[in-house]
XYZ file of C-alpha atoms in Angstrom:
288
model
C 124.296 34.695 8.820
C 122.268 37.635 9.732
C 122.076 40.833 7.649
C 120.733 43.921 8.323
C 120.115 47.186 7.299
C 120.718 50.151 9.677
C 120.769 54.091 10.308
C 118.333 56.456 8.904
C 115.620 56.315 6.385
C 117.648 56.640 2.937
C 121.162 56.127 3.924
C 120.847 52.886 5.501
C 124.376 50.931 5.730
C 124.722 47.100 5.327
C 126.008 44.995 8.315
C 125.405 41.654 10.254
C 124.585 40.478 13.809
C 127.571 38.005 14.915
C 127.034 35.162 16.537
C 127.233 37.171 20.351
C 123.895 39.691 19.210
C 126.152 42.714 17.770
C 125.653 44.572 14.911
C 128.722 44.996 12.517
C 129.416 47.698 9.842
C 129.291 45.261 6.963
C 130.168 48.770 5.064
C 133.879 48.165 3.749
C 132.863 44.483 2.232
C 129.823 45.420 0.112
C 127.436 48.755 -0.991
C 123.935 47.530 0.149
C 122.274 44.435 0.654
C 120.973 44.044 -3.048
C 120.458 42.042 -5.844
C 123.936 41.043 -6.413
C 125.118 40.365 -2.780
C 122.326 37.955 -2.524
C 123.237 35.283 -5.115
C 125.150 32.667 -4.488
C 128.497 34.024 -5.308
C 127.856 37.102 -2.610
C 126.444 34.931 -0.176
C 129.790 32.560 0.152
C 131.885 36.520 -0.252
C 130.224 37.601 3.270
C 130.534 33.976 4.769
C 134.051 34.147 4.593
C 133.984 37.403 6.505
C 135.093 37.331 10.155
C 132.832 39.039 11.550
C 135.519 40.166 14.598
C 137.021 42.119 12.129
C 133.993 44.388 11.444
C 133.891 47.570 12.983
C 130.985 46.855 16.056
C 128.451 49.297 15.265
C 127.097 50.917 18.896
C 124.098 52.083 20.587
C 120.612 51.129 19.133
C 120.198 52.112 15.221
C 117.092 52.166 13.328
C 116.515 48.844 11.598
C 115.978 49.402 7.834
C 113.931 46.923 5.376
C 117.114 44.086 4.990
C 116.793 44.032 1.200
C 117.445 46.845 -0.913
C 115.727 47.841 -3.810
C 113.358 44.861 -3.667
C 112.522 44.508 -7.402
C 108.764 43.109 -6.285
C 106.582 41.952 -3.701
C 104.262 38.493 -4.286
C 102.210 37.670 -1.256
C 100.314 34.354 -1.409
C 96.279 34.376 0.062
C 94.265 31.794 1.940
C 97.350 29.371 2.573
C 96.862 27.778 6.374
C 93.379 25.970 6.402
C 92.522 27.810 9.448
C 92.573 31.108 8.042
C 90.432 30.638 5.405
C 87.825 29.006 7.324
C 88.032 32.326 9.791
C 87.549 34.763 6.169
C 84.161 32.481 5.475
C 86.702 31.792 1.490
C 87.188 28.135 0.551
C 90.559 26.054 0.920
C 92.600 26.761 -2.509
C 93.614 24.125 -4.857
C 96.020 26.349 -6.193
C 97.953 28.713 -4.751
C 96.120 32.791 -4.528
C 98.774 35.621 -5.883
C 98.311 38.862 -5.386
C 100.751 41.824 -5.474
C 101.799 44.411 -2.968
C 103.501 47.415 -3.722
C 106.952 48.226 -2.873
C 106.490 51.592 -1.958
C 104.215 49.766 1.100
C 107.663 48.157 2.435
C 108.557 49.753 5.437
C 111.840 48.683 8.550
C 110.385 46.570 11.058
C 110.219 48.750 13.858
C 108.907 51.912 11.690
C 104.923 53.199 12.650
C 102.843 51.999 10.747
C 100.100 54.735 9.162
C 96.430 53.532 9.093
C 95.413 55.190 6.117
C 92.931 58.371 5.214
C 89.285 57.044 4.926
C 90.164 53.601 6.252
C 88.139 51.715 9.613
C 89.594 47.817 8.679
C 93.352 47.931 8.835
C 93.859 44.700 10.122
C 97.192 42.352 11.011
C 99.273 39.655 9.194
C 102.433 37.927 10.004
C 104.255 35.624 7.627
C 107.085 34.236 6.642
C 108.882 36.176 3.933
C 111.259 34.502 1.261
C 113.821 36.414 -0.271
C 115.284 35.763 -3.740
C 119.045 35.101 -4.696
C 119.340 33.427 -7.974
C 117.209 34.048 -11.375
C 114.417 31.476 -11.574
C 112.537 30.173 -13.628
C 109.961 27.924 -14.052
C 111.687 25.768 -11.789
C 110.611 22.581 -10.311
C 109.647 21.940 -6.830
C 112.906 19.991 -6.076
C 115.363 22.299 -6.736
C 113.014 25.621 -5.919
C 114.991 26.360 -2.272
C 118.132 26.664 -3.698
C 116.948 29.674 -5.234
C 116.368 31.336 -2.147
C 118.592 33.768 -0.028
C 116.583 33.712 3.079
C 114.093 34.119 5.090
C 112.348 37.315 7.356
C 109.422 38.092 9.061
C 106.612 40.113 6.819
C 103.749 41.860 8.723
C 101.227 41.720 5.857
C 99.376 44.953 6.623
C 95.456 45.076 4.718
C 92.708 47.210 4.761
C 90.025 45.065 4.589
C 87.371 47.283 2.837
C 89.653 48.139 0.349
C 90.898 45.057 -0.298
C 87.012 43.561 -0.193
C 85.032 46.483 -1.038
C 86.805 48.992 -3.547
C 86.024 46.648 -6.727
C 89.026 44.885 -8.405
C 91.846 43.004 -7.102
C 93.201 42.967 -3.492
C 96.408 45.074 -4.147
C 94.016 48.224 -3.184
C 94.147 46.639 0.309
C 97.816 45.502 0.355
C 99.982 48.296 -0.796
C 99.114 51.559 1.380
C 102.400 53.332 2.859
C 103.607 51.150 5.956
C 102.062 48.118 4.791
C 104.780 46.106 4.881
C 107.213 46.095 7.159
C 110.108 43.586 6.221
C 113.411 42.230 9.241
C 114.681 42.969 11.508
C 116.689 40.977 9.615
C 117.786 38.632 6.393
C 118.688 34.893 7.873
C 120.288 33.303 5.297
C 119.161 30.203 3.950
C 121.696 28.052 5.062
C 120.525 28.866 8.700
C 117.045 27.932 7.995
C 117.546 24.053 7.772
C 113.093 23.429 6.980
C 111.371 27.254 6.714
C 108.369 24.732 7.446
C 109.562 23.941 10.883
C 109.277 27.574 12.140
C 106.702 28.783 14.527
C 105.230 32.256 14.364
C 103.270 34.630 16.261
C 101.473 38.421 16.384
C 99.889 40.136 19.576
C 98.689 44.070 19.669
C 98.264 45.623 22.676
C 100.233 42.444 24.385
C 96.907 40.123 23.327
C 98.448 37.078 21.215
C 95.958 36.369 18.183
C 98.359 34.761 16.041
C 99.785 31.321 17.065
C 100.591 29.455 13.942
C 102.916 26.947 12.550
C 104.744 26.930 8.904
C 104.157 23.133 8.768
C 100.597 23.582 8.208
C 101.036 25.996 5.240
C 99.005 24.155 2.539
C 100.992 25.195 0.103
C 105.155 24.898 0.560
C 107.637 27.229 0.191
C 109.505 24.787 -2.034
C 105.870 24.874 -3.752
C 104.957 28.487 -4.101
C 108.639 29.054 -5.773
C 108.116 26.641 -7.933
C 104.690 27.801 -8.723
C 105.140 31.668 -9.007
C 107.947 30.865 -11.348
C 106.199 29.392 -13.680
C 104.707 32.507 -14.264
C 106.939 35.337 -14.093
C 110.646 35.420 -13.732
C 111.663 35.435 -10.156
C 114.939 37.823 -10.222
C 117.447 38.710 -6.618
C 115.837 40.766 -4.433
C 112.379 39.695 -4.594
C 110.350 39.077 -1.712
C 107.698 36.144 -1.637
C 105.208 36.855 1.413
C 103.777 33.042 1.924
C 100.450 33.448 3.435
C 99.504 34.113 7.365
C 97.627 31.575 10.014
C 94.674 32.614 11.992
C 94.105 34.670 14.266
C 93.541 38.289 11.825
C 91.455 40.668 13.453
C 88.764 40.331 10.518
C 88.262 36.640 12.178
C 87.940 38.037 15.213
C 84.166 38.123 16.572
C 83.282 40.760 16.450
C 86.240 41.776 13.876
C 88.515 43.673 15.532
C 90.676 46.440 13.756
C 94.174 48.444 14.733
C 93.847 52.446 15.591
C 95.327 54.540 16.807
C 97.877 53.848 19.510
C 97.732 50.104 19.431
C 101.113 48.281 19.482
C 101.768 45.298 17.314
C 104.846 42.635 18.161
C 105.213 39.733 16.324
C 108.037 37.230 15.076
C 108.930 34.033 13.986
C 111.364 31.425 15.532
C 114.812 32.351 14.557
C 113.815 35.253 12.718
C 113.497 38.305 14.844
C 110.853 40.233 16.153
C 109.078 43.635 15.151
C 107.400 45.861 17.185
C 105.214 48.755 15.627
C 103.482 51.795 16.702
C 100.170 52.488 15.124
C 99.171 55.845 13.869
C 96.336 57.406 12.136
C 99.054 60.354 10.578
C 101.983 60.301 8.726
C 105.340 60.685 10.752
C 109.138 61.998 9.928
C 111.043 59.633 9.023
C 108.728 56.697 8.583
C 109.490 55.436 4.779
C 112.152 53.079 4.099
C 114.141 52.793 1.111
């Protein structure tokens, strides 16, 4: 299934994309795509719904983040060896984990705002993993059974804030609009192997990133297992699994986002995002 949330900021409704690509309204079935809906029971209930019996949504409404009320967003650094090399970082022996504030989360096509004082706002296409069941110290072998589904993430980063402003990376990762998610959540039953997905990103039509999840240093199963050792993973939590080579920081010389730029990115089978970059906030930009 492809689950979505659509509508104006703060009033998004649950929906799904049917086999013909049409948007169907799920409001008569569930209140929202949230922790309750993402568990095994909730997804089984949705799987039994006949999309043809749901109202079709006309027009082209805005898509919000496909998961409501994300509890925490956990990110993985340096999970592709070529990306570590382009940023002059060693290949990690264990997963590098940091947090992105949930206030950074926006819809897949909402504007990206360059924060005040920024000179090094950067892009990162990543595979996002959405947790469906509470996970504590789970084994690698059983880890994927705790996953509700997958989505596209743009893990935007301000490199000066990240590396030069002291403390942890969270400062450079958590600016408003730095976490576009979606356009939809593809449930795990429709993603047979999360390590077999191509991912890409372009800025102004130039392709900078063209990677594949098979080259991850730590697999999705390894990451879910590893992170669950240190914190309880709860339904609706999102893990962003790292980016392949091709970020702005890695260009020679480095290239960073500027007002008016257009970012387009996608992952095989998981859809595409498109964001316009601005240096000042626009109305209707931040999603619930």
